[in-house]
Each structure stands twice: as C-alpha cells, then as structure tokens.
Amino acid sequence: MCGIVGYIGTQTATDILMAGLEKLEYRGYDSAGVATVLEGEIHCVRAKGKLCNLREKLQREINPAQVGIGHTRWATHGKPEEYNAHPHMDAAMRVAVVQNGIIENYRELREELKARGHEFRSDTDTEVIPHLIAEFLQKTPDSFLEAVRQAVNELRGAFAIAVISADYPDELIAARQQAPLTIGFGQGEFFCASDTPALVPHTRAVLTLENGELARLTPVGVEVYSFEGDRLKKAPRTLNWNPVLVEKQGFRHFMLKEIYEQPGVVRACLEAYLDANWSAENASKSPVNLSLLPQLTDSLERIQILACGTSWHASLVGKYLLEQLAEIPTEVQYASEFRYAPTPLTPNTLTIGVTQSGETADTLAALEMEKRRRIDLDPKFQPRLLGITNRPESSLGHLVPNIIDTHAGIEIGVAATKTFISQLVAFYCLALDLAYQRRTVPPARIEEIIEGLRLLPAQIELILESQERYIEELAHEFAETQDFIFLGRGINFPIALEGALKLKEISYIHAEGYPAGEMKHGPIALLDAKVPVVAIAMPGSVFEKVLSNAQEAKARDARLIGVTPIDDQDAEETFDNLLPVPVVEELLSPILTVIPLQLLAYHIAARRGLDVDQPRNLAKSVTVE
Ligand code: F6R
C-alpha cells in the first residue's frame, strides 16, 4: 500500500519519478506527490486524486533537478487531501520524506515534537519523520545518513521511507522496516522503489533491503547500513523480468488481460511441477516435484493456512484438496485474526502462507508470529513454514525459506484473477504430492487427476472464447442491480465467495457468497425479484442439492444464473441464464467455474463505467495491518 520511488543521477528526476509512480499506482491512488532538490531548495508538488492530477500540475513547470522522491498514497492517517499527500517536510522545508506503512508511535512523537515547538501541517503519521530528522540534523550536521538513522530508531511500526534534504543535494537515504523497498543500480544513477516494476525500465540489477536496513544513495554508488549503524556488505542481484506482463497489450483493462492469461498461467505452473514422464505404472517417485525439504512434510499431522481476501478463498479450496486427497486435517485462518487468537500449538504442523503480493502485512506478521512462538518453545526447533506466491522475490520469500512459485508473474489489476487460479494449481500440486507420499490415493487415481489437470488450460480457453460476448451482454442487464447472491457447495463454496468478492470490489454492488445449503437458515429472507442469484452447480456429490437450493431461490422470485455443465438438461430447466463450462470432475471444477464469475464481475463494472483496474479504496499490496 502506497508506492514510493526515489532517484539520484544525471537525468531529470521528475520524469523518472512520474514514470515510476505510474508503475506503482496499483499500490494506492488517493493522492500523489514528488519532491526534488533544486538550487539549494526542496521543490515539492502534490495533488489530490490520481496521478494524472499531479502530472497536470507538473506540466506547468520546468524542473531539471536530478535527485528526488515520489509517492502515490493509499490513505491511512488523514483524509485523501492534498495537505495529507506525501512528500512531507519539516518546518524549515529542508527535509522531505515519503513513507509507505504506519508509524505506530506517531501520536507520542508528534506531542513531543509539538512541545519542542514543531508545527504540523497534515494529519498524517508520516509528518513526524521529517521533523525528527531535522532535529537530529542539528546534532549531526555533518551526516545526513546519521540523522536519518537516529530518526528511524525512534519509530515503531512497519515502514519504508525515502528521504532527501536541501542541504545534502547529492544524497538520498532509504530505510526499510517491515515494508518492501528495493534499490536499483544503474550507470551513474540509482533508484529506490516499493516494487520492481518501477525499476525494470532502468535496470535489472537490484538489491532488496532487509528489515532494519538503510541505504545511502549518491551519484557514485550505494552503501547499506544496519539501523545500529554498521556498514553491511551487499551486492545486487539480477532480476528475471518479463516486460509484457506490465503492459495492457490491446486489452481495455489489465484485469481482462489477466483473465485471458489464465490458460497460460495454469500451463506454466503444471509444467513447472508435474513430472512429464510419470505414470501410474512407473510410479516409483512422486509425480510432483516441488523441491520441498523432507523435514517440511514428513509425518505431518496438521496443516494451517494463513491468508487474506482472495488468497484466503484459494486456501479454502486448498483445504478441501489437502483433506480429501492427502487426508491431513487442515485449517484456514484469516491472517489478521490468527495474529490475535492463534490456534493452540500442535506438533508436526505445517504452516502455509498464501499471498499474491508476498507483501500483505497481516500474512507476514502472522507467519512471523507463528515462527517465533514455535522457536520460543524449543530454540532448536525448525518451524515448518511454506509460502505460496507468484512473487518469490517478495518479503514472503525472505521470511519463509520454502516457497512454491505459482508462476503467474506480476498482476497489475487490483482484483486478483490469474494469481488466484495459480494458487489453486499450486494447491493441486501440493495435495497430489502429499497424497503420493502418504499413499492416501492410489497411483491410478493420481494419474486420472493429473490428466484432468492437463486438460484445464484448453477448457479455460474454450470458456473465454465461447462465453465472453454473452456474459458482456448479460452484464448490461445488471448494471443497476444493487444486491447479488452467490451460492456454491463443497469445493465450489469458496468459488461462490470469490465470485461475490470480485463483483463487490470492482462494481461496488453488494454481493454475498453462501454455502447453498445455508440459504434457508436466514439469508433467503433477502431474496426477491430484484436480487439475482448466481449458483455454481457442477456434476458431483452436491449437484442435485445445489439445483434444489436454486429452486428454493426461484420460488422467491429470484432471477437465477447458473454456472453449469455444458448441455445439462436439468440445469437448463432450472436457471434463467446459463454460464456453461466444460464437464469436468467435481474436484477440478473450481478452476473452470471461477472464470465466468470473473468475466461477469468485470463486465458489470466496465458497463457501470468504473475504474476496473483501480477500484476505489483498494490497493494491490496491503502493507498495513
Ligand atoms: C481481491 C484481492 C484481495 C487480496 C488480499 C490479500 O481481488 O486481491 O482480497 O487477495 O488483499 O492479498 P495477497 O494475496 O497479496 O496477500
């Protein structure tokens, strides 16, 4: 949440900063600002709203400064107004700071600073930082780095900052504590940013700061220090990067492009982990190679999965697979709840963190807490921690030694689509691997499931080709609808939740997902002719049950939309509108049933003329708790 960028070098800083902020706008878009050092002064320009407002302001001036910082904000403390936009400065306007995160002790710092005569201009937590740095600079005027170092040691919370000063025009200081920050190395120019898309147009040589580290960037190089002041030896690594992923390539929105990338993502993930030569007859080793250490999975008695939002929905499907295939009792927890009410410690438990950004503060904090409480119990104990993400280079990758890369690449649309599908595929692979190791599923059945998995990419393509136009037309009928209900059962209940979440987050239509059998226990009171019901009814253990639950809704005048198997007579008779998907076995169906729901949400939001890729109040990486 919030994107920060910094530049020092030989080019026009504002151009580089604005290009970087454009790549980071998915992290927040309530307001934006840049500050540069020009002719011994800090020059700061800020604007409320999206980046285009800032761009318009900047176009009115010529600013050749070669050092600067920029910010795109997702408001936490203080309304999204210009006076709360970053960068923030000290009273004398000699120090400017951008921050991503939350300074938890800002109230007490602010009171102390006020008592010492500092005046504040914003409602933000961030503003204390330039004031603190300015104070420390009075004590250590010969070292900008030292003043920033002393200031960050006063801060509590999770934050990443970039700082410039009018009195140190050849320096930019960046610091990280629990919020992502990466340094980019160019030729005679250096960058910092919350995320790599802002860096890759300039360089692939990057260094991710660890918690408790700060870096001094000058036109001749980068030095890294610990918050204790020790110089650290660190070398940049080369980033693997596919620039196609961050361009729209003719699609109207990133979300639609990413929906269409899903067949490729499923293929890539399956190819990465499934052994092409494996068969039930030649089953001497696992069909899945996830490169997991044996001590992670040996004698497992329990699995707990920690996640938020869409990743939490993927984890619910994961639970189903892990329990049904590998027969391991599995719990799925909201990371934000787990932190304050953790489940009792049990032996031989694998903890899995699932996150597309790899940066979700609650998920990282919950994993860290879990690791700590197990080590506190037995200092020699190696906690069993596994991460599932498409961003293995993220903070999750630093925290958790074992990662399943879902191979979805970076996702730009704020509403998760391809990363969700890729998390599902990762769970299929993990569940099959554990099922093989634990001998809970015979090889012939494993082979059957794998064959089914391999057919999925072409089946998703078929849905996209055959359904999109119809769904677009159907969506027009719902542009004014105020409430939706999504129903599913068994392995498709999480897909009903996901369908509802997709719709509400991008179309702002109220939507609820329920287990179909729960309707009659209360929610059915909501139904009338104005509330459409979308039910997922796929062949398998609950097919007839879902059809009956749908009939119950129809009897209350609800318009029924069914995600159903192609050419199913019963479904055709039950539903008013059909979103047919190829017939697959129930276990594999979530990978198909979610596709029409993504398209439905997308087209309703697009029809309502909304900003599909950057819905209000949301951000792609939720780096605050
Ligand atoms: C919804 C969505 C969010 C995220 C949630 C967790 O489309 O993307 O609900 O799933 O904020 O984010 P990650 O997966 O990055 O931990």
XYZ file of C-alpha atoms and ligand atoms in Angstrom:
641
model
C 0.000 0.000 0.000
C 1.367 3.356 -1.061
C 4.132 3.361 -3.616
C 7.415 5.152 -3.068
C 10.170 5.909 -5.565
C 13.482 7.713 -5.359
C 16.058 8.778 -7.928
C 19.562 10.205 -7.899
C 21.703 10.511 -11.021
C 22.058 12.529 -14.193
C 18.565 12.509 -15.700
C 15.571 14.733 -14.951
C 14.313 13.318 -11.667
C 10.621 14.213 -12.057
C 10.390 12.264 -15.353
C 11.849 9.156 -13.739
C 9.748 9.580 -10.598
C 6.496 10.024 -12.532
C 7.204 7.010 -14.740
C 7.936 5.001 -11.581
C 4.781 6.193 -9.831
C 2.721 5.181 -12.859
C 4.006 1.631 -12.424
C 3.225 1.740 -8.717
C -0.194 3.376 -8.911
C -1.799 -0.014 -8.249
C -0.493 0.333 -4.669
C -2.660 3.386 -3.939
C -4.179 6.290 -5.805
C -5.737 8.696 -3.316
C -3.120 11.392 -3.919
C 0.435 11.702 -5.179
C 3.452 13.951 -4.941
C 7.101 14.449 -5.784
C 9.892 16.438 -4.151
C 13.240 17.316 -5.713
C 16.285 19.289 -4.654
C 16.876 22.233 -6.949
C 19.239 25.166 -6.391
C 19.538 24.550 -2.672
C 15.779 24.309 -2.067
C 13.262 21.499 -1.857
C 10.679 21.760 -4.571
C 7.541 19.827 -3.662
C 4.437 19.342 -5.816
C 1.416 17.341 -4.612
C -2.087 16.687 -5.868
C -5.224 15.021 -4.566
C -6.612 12.103 -6.578
C -4.978 10.068 -9.271
C -1.552 10.556 -10.727
C -2.912 12.404 -13.763
C -3.731 15.351 -11.468
C -0.113 15.538 -10.339
C 1.101 15.194 -13.906
C -1.051 18.130 -14.936
C 0.452 20.303 -12.195
C 3.995 19.290 -13.097
C 3.451 20.144 -16.751
C 3.222 23.804 -15.809
C 6.900 23.994 -14.869
C 10.425 23.095 -15.907
C 12.408 21.330 -13.210
C 15.836 19.953 -14.190
C 16.591 18.544 -10.680
C 18.488 15.255 -10.671
C 17.526 13.965 -7.263
C 14.047 13.407 -5.910
C 11.432 11.233 -4.237
C 7.837 10.428 -5.171
C 4.774 8.860 -3.588
C 1.376 7.523 -4.533
C -0.872 7.253 -1.487
C -3.425 4.874 -0.029
C -4.725 6.892 2.877
C -4.353 5.514 6.392
C -3.931 8.519 8.707
C -5.726 11.588 7.389
C -8.176 12.045 4.543
C -7.040 11.851 0.940
C -6.497 15.624 0.663
C -3.553 17.478 -0.831
C -2.290 18.634 2.577
C -2.015 14.969 3.635
C -0.282 13.895 0.405
C 3.398 12.944 0.571
C 6.171 14.113 0.465
C 6.051 15.721 3.905
C 8.582 18.272 5.081
C 9.979 19.738 8.290
C 9.032 23.274 9.321
C 12.052 24.838 7.600
C 11.335 22.806 4.440
C 14.881 21.421 4.305
C 13.968 17.715 4.620
C 11.355 15.816 2.581
C 10.112 12.289 3.278
C 7.877 9.734 1.567
C 6.666 6.766 3.562
C 4.813 3.511 3.000
C 3.463 1.895 6.147
C 2.249 3.062 9.535
C 4.244 4.785 12.285
C 2.537 3.308 15.307
C 4.006 5.698 17.885
C 3.390 8.822 15.815
C 0.990 10.328 18.376
C 3.539 10.416 21.171
C 6.307 11.582 18.808
C 4.052 14.327 17.498
C 3.195 15.513 21.024
C 6.879 15.544 21.999
C 7.827 17.436 18.833
C 4.985 19.901 19.334
C 6.168 20.503 22.895
C 9.566 21.370 21.417
C 7.981 23.936 19.104
C 7.385 21.967 15.887
C 4.290 22.878 13.915
C 2.456 20.304 11.835
C 0.630 20.837 8.581
C -1.024 17.437 7.998
C -2.990 14.752 9.843
C -0.559 12.027 8.825
C 1.656 9.763 10.879
C 4.475 10.362 8.362
C 4.974 14.046 9.103
C 6.795 13.311 12.361
C 9.667 11.802 10.350
C 11.000 14.945 8.596
C 10.651 16.856 11.869
C 12.643 14.220 13.737
C 15.319 14.114 11.035
C 15.597 17.909 11.069
C 16.153 17.801 14.838
C 18.826 15.124 14.574
C 20.495 17.066 11.757
C 21.075 19.917 14.183
C 23.075 17.497 16.361
C 24.914 15.748 13.495
C 25.055 18.363 10.717
C 27.938 16.559 9.006
C 25.965 13.350 8.387
C 22.554 13.188 6.767
C 22.701 9.391 6.987
C 23.329 9.508 10.745
C 20.389 11.859 11.298
C 18.049 9.562 9.357
C 19.457 6.538 11.188
C 18.764 8.114 14.574
C 15.272 9.108 13.463
C 14.297 5.625 12.253
C 15.404 4.217 15.583
C 12.715 6.378 17.199
C 9.959 4.925 15.002
C 7.748 1.948 15.819
C 5.656 0.157 13.216
C 6.096 -1.111 9.697
C 7.510 1.398 7.265
C 9.683 2.085 4.246
C 10.918 5.621 3.694
C 12.915 7.667 1.199
C 14.400 10.985 2.297
C 16.092 13.938 0.611
C 17.455 17.170 2.045
C 18.079 20.578 0.503
C 21.381 20.668 2.395
C 22.630 17.311 1.058
C 21.793 17.527 -2.656
C 23.980 14.524 -3.527
C 22.309 12.059 -1.191
C 19.096 10.096 -0.960
C 18.523 7.913 2.090
C 16.151 4.935 2.038
C 15.195 2.771 5.013
C 13.127 -0.347 5.492
C 11.329 -1.850 8.476
C 8.670 -4.459 7.568
C 7.583 -2.716 4.334
C 9.148 -3.513 0.980
C 11.917 -1.396 -0.528
C 14.269 -2.267 -3.366
C 17.311 -0.379 -4.625
C 18.072 -0.274 -8.374
C 21.630 0.101 -9.697
C 22.203 1.999 -12.972
C 25.276 3.600 -14.582
C 25.895 6.714 -12.509
C 22.309 6.664 -11.324
C 20.485 4.857 -8.571
C 16.854 4.251 -7.754
C 14.676 3.014 -4.946
C 11.099 1.793 -5.139
C 8.469 -0.163 -3.251
C 8.230 -2.637 -6.078
C 10.322 -3.760 -9.031
C 8.022 -2.636 -11.924
C 9.191 0.922 -11.198
C 12.830 -0.156 -11.543
C 12.913 -2.506 -14.522
C 12.624 0.132 -17.264
C 16.007 1.388 -15.970
C 17.880 -1.573 -14.575
C 17.671 -5.266 -13.725
C 20.398 -5.010 -11.048
C 18.535 -4.755 -7.766
C 19.075 -5.141 -4.058
C 16.134 -5.703 -1.735
C 16.689 -4.078 1.635
C 16.045 -6.283 4.648
C 14.170 -5.136 7.741
C 16.301 -2.825 9.862
C 18.483 -1.656 6.993
C 19.045 1.731 5.459
C 20.856 2.730 2.284
C 22.683 5.880 1.240
C 22.346 6.524 -2.485
C 24.691 9.032 -4.158
C 25.515 9.582 -7.848
C 28.550 7.321 -7.393
C 27.130 4.360 -5.515
C 25.058 2.777 -2.770
C 26.094 1.997 0.814
C 23.942 -0.188 3.060
C 23.898 0.075 6.867
C 22.021 -1.563 9.700
C 19.799 0.570 11.934
C 22.581 0.101 14.511
C 24.955 1.944 12.172
C 27.106 -0.974 10.973
C 28.142 -0.930 7.318
C 26.877 -4.075 5.544
C 28.389 -5.759 2.522
C 25.638 -6.351 -0.017
C 25.665 -6.984 -3.741
C 22.845 -6.508 -6.231
C 21.239 -9.482 -7.975
C 19.830 -9.651 -11.488
C 16.085 -9.628 -11.762
C 14.271 -12.015 -14.071
C 11.615 -9.927 -15.717
C 9.036 -10.231 -18.460
C 8.071 -6.677 -19.527
C 4.965 -7.966 -21.382
C 3.300 -8.586 -18.022
C 3.150 -4.910 -17.157
C 1.644 -3.710 -20.469
C -2.046 -3.918 -21.446
C -1.318 -5.283 -24.936
C -4.513 -4.015 -26.517
C -6.863 -5.101 -23.738
C -9.113 -2.400 -22.321
C -8.044 -3.218 -18.774
C -5.291 -5.187 -17.065
C -7.974 -7.271 -15.361
C -9.332 -8.533 -18.692
C -5.823 -9.189 -19.977
C -5.023 -11.123 -16.825
C -8.241 -13.158 -17.107
C -7.084 -14.116 -20.611
C -3.607 -15.014 -19.327
C -5.066 -17.753 -17.141
C -4.739 -20.708 -19.533
C -1.031 -19.876 -19.912
C -0.596 -19.487 -16.168
C -2.176 -22.884 -15.438
C 0.006 -24.465 -18.129
C 3.183 -22.842 -16.785
C 2.510 -23.926 -13.212
C 1.668 -27.511 -14.191
C 4.727 -27.741 -16.449
C 6.945 -26.438 -13.670
C 5.863 -29.040 -11.142
C 4.422 -32.124 -12.830
C 6.795 -34.833 -13.974
C 6.004 -35.332 -17.693
C 7.269 -38.941 -17.607
C 5.310 -40.059 -14.576
C 2.599 -42.682 -14.938
C 0.753 -44.998 -12.578
C 2.817 -47.897 -13.947
C 6.053 -46.034 -13.407
C 5.252 -44.513 -10.025
C 8.474 -45.008 -8.079
C 8.652 -41.316 -7.199
C 6.158 -38.507 -6.732
C 4.518 -37.143 -9.895
C 5.066 -33.667 -8.474
C 8.418 -32.019 -7.887
C 8.018 -29.043 -5.578
C 11.593 -29.306 -4.223
C 10.278 -29.328 -0.668
C 12.630 -30.499 2.045
C 11.536 -33.833 3.579
C 11.597 -32.320 7.088
C 8.827 -29.979 5.940
C 6.347 -32.683 5.084
C 7.435 -35.878 6.910
C 4.915 -37.233 9.438
C 2.592 -34.281 9.089
C -0.362 -34.315 11.461
C -1.908 -30.950 10.696
C -1.779 -28.055 8.246
C -2.744 -24.465 8.959
C -3.060 -21.945 6.145
C -2.823 -18.186 6.752
C -4.074 -15.755 4.131
C -6.343 -12.791 3.392
C -9.020 -11.960 0.813
C -8.884 -13.837 -2.461
C -5.851 -15.797 -1.268
C -7.986 -16.937 1.669
C -10.583 -18.216 -0.808
C -7.885 -20.123 -2.717
C -6.775 -21.565 0.615
C -10.305 -22.875 1.295
C -10.084 -24.850 -1.949
C -6.607 -25.919 -0.795
C -8.056 -27.213 2.479
C -10.582 -29.301 0.567
C -7.828 -30.825 -1.580
C -5.396 -31.432 1.276
C -8.070 -33.111 3.368
C -9.707 -35.117 0.593
C -6.534 -36.208 -1.208
C -3.777 -36.217 1.419
C -6.055 -36.814 4.422
C -4.364 -34.138 6.528
C -6.633 -32.111 8.832
C -6.303 -28.549 7.565
C -7.456 -25.224 8.938
C -7.643 -21.958 7.034
C -7.280 -18.788 9.083
C -7.586 -15.118 8.254
C -4.058 -13.922 8.969
C -5.428 -10.801 10.660
C -7.477 -12.931 13.093
C -4.837 -15.588 13.687
C -2.398 -12.978 14.985
C -4.605 -12.146 17.955
C -6.189 -15.568 18.525
C -3.702 -18.183 17.309
C -4.746 -21.799 17.334
C -3.085 -23.889 20.057
C 0.352 -25.197 19.121
C 0.273 -28.752 17.833
C 3.216 -30.957 16.855
C 4.119 -31.802 13.260
C 2.164 -28.892 11.856
C 2.912 -27.292 8.507
C 2.062 -23.580 8.303
C 1.399 -22.237 4.819
C 1.235 -18.524 3.988
C -0.596 -17.712 0.758
C -0.271 -14.254 -0.802
C -0.146 -12.969 -4.362
C 1.775 -9.814 -3.487
C 4.034 -11.526 -0.994
C 3.751 -8.274 0.974
C 0.453 -8.466 2.886
C 1.336 -7.134 6.332
C -1.126 -9.343 8.224
C 0.006 -12.525 6.495
C 3.684 -11.749 7.038
C 3.120 -10.799 10.677
C 1.070 -13.950 11.327
C 3.799 -16.136 9.795
C 6.472 -14.366 11.790
C 4.484 -14.811 14.982
C 3.983 -18.494 14.256
C 7.696 -18.972 13.623
C 8.612 -17.124 16.828
C 6.204 -18.936 19.120
C 7.439 -22.315 17.914
C 11.093 -21.307 18.359
C 10.316 -19.848 21.799
C 9.084 -23.290 22.800
C 12.174 -25.061 21.504
C 15.102 -22.912 20.269
C 16.457 -25.830 18.194
C 13.135 -26.396 16.504
C 12.967 -25.768 12.750
C 9.470 -24.443 12.104
C 7.721 -25.985 9.124
C 6.837 -22.931 7.050
C 5.838 -22.825 3.403
C 4.867 -19.871 1.214
C 2.693 -19.926 -1.895
C 3.123 -16.838 -4.081
C 3.743 -15.568 -7.590
C 6.332 -13.118 -6.191
C 9.098 -15.326 -4.754
C 11.373 -12.283 -4.544
C 8.918 -10.537 -2.178
C 9.069 -10.152 1.605
C 7.367 -13.557 1.908
C 10.326 -15.081 0.052
C 12.670 -13.520 2.599
C 10.638 -14.675 5.581
C 9.858 -18.241 4.526
C 12.669 -20.472 3.254
C 10.368 -22.792 1.284
C 8.331 -21.207 -1.492
C 6.045 -22.624 -4.168
C 6.255 -20.109 -7.018
C 2.872 -20.193 -8.724
C 4.365 -18.878 -11.995
C 1.619 -16.284 -12.532
C 4.116 -13.405 -12.706
C 3.143 -9.964 -11.542
C -0.533 -8.995 -11.573
C -1.445 -5.344 -12.111
C -5.262 -5.302 -11.912
C -6.152 -4.766 -8.262
C -8.750 -7.552 -8.388
C -6.846 -10.832 -8.282
C -7.673 -13.226 -11.136
C -4.712 -15.087 -12.617
C -2.924 -15.178 -9.278
C -5.989 -16.841 -7.720
C -6.053 -19.547 -10.396
C -2.327 -20.081 -9.979
C -2.710 -20.501 -6.218
C -5.338 -23.172 -6.886
C -2.947 -25.017 -9.203
C -0.223 -24.842 -6.556
C -2.618 -26.439 -4.060
C -3.480 -29.256 -6.512
C 0.244 -29.937 -6.925
C 0.911 -29.855 -3.174
C -2.081 -32.064 -2.348
C -1.100 -34.624 -5.005
C 2.489 -34.670 -3.803
C 1.416 -35.254 -0.196
C -1.189 -37.814 -1.285
C 1.516 -39.727 -3.137
C 3.963 -39.585 -0.221
C 1.325 -40.651 2.299
C -0.120 -43.303 -0.025
C -3.619 -41.927 0.536
C -4.559 -42.026 -3.153
C -3.671 -44.933 -5.472
C -1.341 -44.075 -8.387
C -4.062 -44.806 -10.967
C -6.329 -42.180 -9.404
C -3.427 -39.700 -9.192
C -2.833 -40.267 -12.907
C -6.509 -39.615 -13.630
C -6.431 -36.317 -11.723
C -3.236 -35.246 -13.487
C -4.774 -35.997 -16.874
C -7.738 -33.847 -15.893
C -5.450 -31.027 -14.767
C -3.625 -31.073 -18.092
C -6.911 -30.537 -19.965
C -7.820 -27.442 -17.956
C -5.901 -24.756 -19.931
C -7.720 -25.657 -23.175
C -11.026 -25.787 -21.288
C -10.457 -22.289 -19.863
C -9.695 -21.104 -23.413
C -12.985 -22.592 -24.551
C -14.930 -20.737 -21.847
C -13.215 -17.454 -22.719
C -13.874 -17.886 -26.447
C -17.458 -19.045 -26.161
C -18.697 -17.083 -23.154
C -17.244 -13.617 -23.052
C -19.569 -11.928 -25.538
C -22.660 -13.477 -23.939
C -21.509 -12.511 -20.441
C -20.868 -8.957 -21.631
C -24.442 -8.733 -22.919
C -25.830 -10.304 -19.775
C -23.838 -7.859 -17.645
C -25.694 -4.950 -19.238
C -28.868 -6.184 -17.594
C -27.281 -5.910 -14.155
C -25.658 -2.505 -14.372
C -28.253 -1.048 -11.979
C -28.644 -4.098 -9.703
C -27.939 -3.406 -6.037
C -27.534 -6.858 -4.486
C -26.320 -10.242 -5.680
C -26.170 -13.630 -4.000
C -23.633 -16.308 -4.996
C -24.188 -19.921 -3.998
C -21.886 -22.918 -4.097
C -21.287 -26.081 -2.110
C -18.330 -28.268 -1.281
C -15.264 -27.383 -3.303
C -17.238 -24.674 -5.124
C -18.337 -22.824 -1.990
C -15.054 -20.835 -1.966
C -15.720 -20.005 -5.628
C -19.095 -18.514 -4.645
C -17.226 -16.368 -2.084
C -14.702 -15.371 -4.726
C -17.426 -14.527 -7.284
C -19.095 -12.256 -4.719
C -15.806 -10.600 -3.751
C -14.855 -9.930 -7.377
C -18.217 -8.305 -8.019
C -18.272 -6.118 -4.924
C -14.692 -4.896 -5.145
C -14.825 -3.655 -8.733
C -18.529 -2.871 -9.309
C -19.385 -1.653 -5.766
C -22.518 -3.819 -5.905
C -23.329 -5.520 -2.650
C -22.785 -9.271 -3.036
C -22.693 -12.206 -0.640
C -21.400 -15.717 -1.106
C -23.074 -18.544 0.833
C -22.904 -22.294 1.022
C -26.058 -23.111 -0.982
C -27.486 -25.236 1.835
C -27.231 -22.325 4.309
C -29.668 -20.085 2.414
C -32.720 -21.411 4.162
C -31.173 -20.660 7.559
C -31.598 -16.909 7.177
C -30.222 -15.321 4.012
C -33.223 -16.490 1.965
C -35.123 -13.626 3.610
C -33.093 -11.260 1.409
C -34.462 -12.674 -1.820
C -36.978 -11.076 -4.137
C -37.216 -10.333 -7.850
C -34.559 -7.626 -7.541
C -31.839 -9.910 -6.150
C -30.228 -12.178 -8.750
C -28.796 -15.465 -7.500
C -25.741 -16.995 -9.156
C -25.406 -20.680 -8.309
C -22.500 -22.964 -9.139
C -23.934 -26.379 -9.943
C -21.350 -28.823 -11.234
C -21.798 -32.613 -11.509
C -20.675 -34.456 -8.424
C -21.652 -35.031 -4.840
C -23.758 -31.873 -4.446
C -25.134 -31.262 -7.950
C -28.773 -32.141 -7.221
C -28.584 -30.422 -3.843
C -27.459 -27.147 -5.424
C -30.209 -27.419 -8.052
C -32.756 -27.826 -5.253
C -31.293 -24.853 -3.372
C -31.538 -22.832 -6.591
C -35.195 -23.868 -6.962
C -35.838 -22.592 -3.441
C -34.481 -19.209 -4.528
C -36.562 -19.291 -7.718
C -39.688 -19.882 -5.663
C -38.915 -16.494 -4.026
C -38.896 -14.816 -7.468
C -35.096 -14.514 -7.662
C -33.588 -14.457 -11.134
C -31.313 -17.491 -11.373
C -27.989 -17.605 -13.164
C -26.268 -20.953 -13.218
C -22.629 -21.862 -13.690
C -23.407 -25.311 -15.008
C -22.024 -28.083 -17.194
C -22.498 -27.610 -20.948
C -25.719 -29.225 -22.286
C -27.222 -30.254 -18.986
C -30.991 -30.652 -19.248
C -31.705 -30.254 -15.515
C -29.636 -27.093 -15.362
C -31.351 -25.682 -18.452
C -34.727 -26.232 -16.836
C -33.717 -24.674 -13.539
C -31.856 -21.490 -14.477
C -32.950 -18.320 -16.268
C -29.461 -17.776 -17.648
C -26.668 -20.282 -18.089
C -22.926 -19.763 -17.906
C -21.888 -23.222 -19.135
C -18.444 -24.686 -18.529
C -16.969 -27.959 -19.849
C -17.859 -31.063 -17.874
C -15.012 -31.987 -15.553
C -14.920 -33.968 -12.376
C -16.040 -32.042 -9.317
C -12.553 -31.995 -7.774
C -11.165 -29.979 -10.693
C -14.184 -27.783 -11.320
C -13.161 -24.631 -9.319
C -10.535 -23.808 -11.943
C -13.316 -23.561 -14.535
C -16.272 -22.263 -12.532
C -14.451 -19.142 -11.393
C -13.835 -17.954 -14.983
C -17.437 -16.887 -15.866
C -17.715 -15.226 -12.461
C -14.579 -13.154 -13.123
C -15.969 -12.165 -16.536
C -19.367 -11.302 -15.059
C -17.824 -9.041 -12.411
C -15.518 -7.453 -14.982
C -18.264 -6.661 -17.484
C -20.722 -5.349 -14.895
C -18.034 -2.995 -13.549
C -16.956 -1.932 -17.058
C -20.593 -1.341 -18.028
C -21.025 0.868 -14.953
C -18.081 2.892 -16.274
C -15.924 2.191 -13.236
C -12.171 2.097 -12.936
C -11.843 -1.669 -13.072
C -8.085 -1.843 -12.521
C -8.002 0.639 -9.661
C -11.260 0.353 -7.726
C -11.924 2.928 -5.033
C -10.397 2.466 -1.573
C -8.333 -0.589 -2.574
C -4.673 -1.282 -3.248
C -2.830 -4.233 -4.715
C -0.388 -4.738 -1.855
C -1.893 -4.322 1.575
C 1.232 -3.465 3.523
C -0.530 -2.023 6.563
C -2.162 -4.061 9.307
C -9.134 -9.310 -4.124
C -7.772 -9.253 -3.659
C -7.542 -9.164 -2.196
C -6.252 -9.898 -1.847
C -5.904 -9.666 -0.370
C -4.671 -10.441 0.019
O -9.198 -9.370 -5.506
O -6.847 -9.247 -4.425
O -8.607 -9.664 -1.465
O -6.423 -11.252 -2.087
O -5.682 -8.304 -0.165
O -3.609 -10.079 -0.783
P -2.383 -11.022 -1.009
O -2.816 -12.190 -1.792
O -1.394 -10.164 -1.748
O -1.889 -11.394 0.343
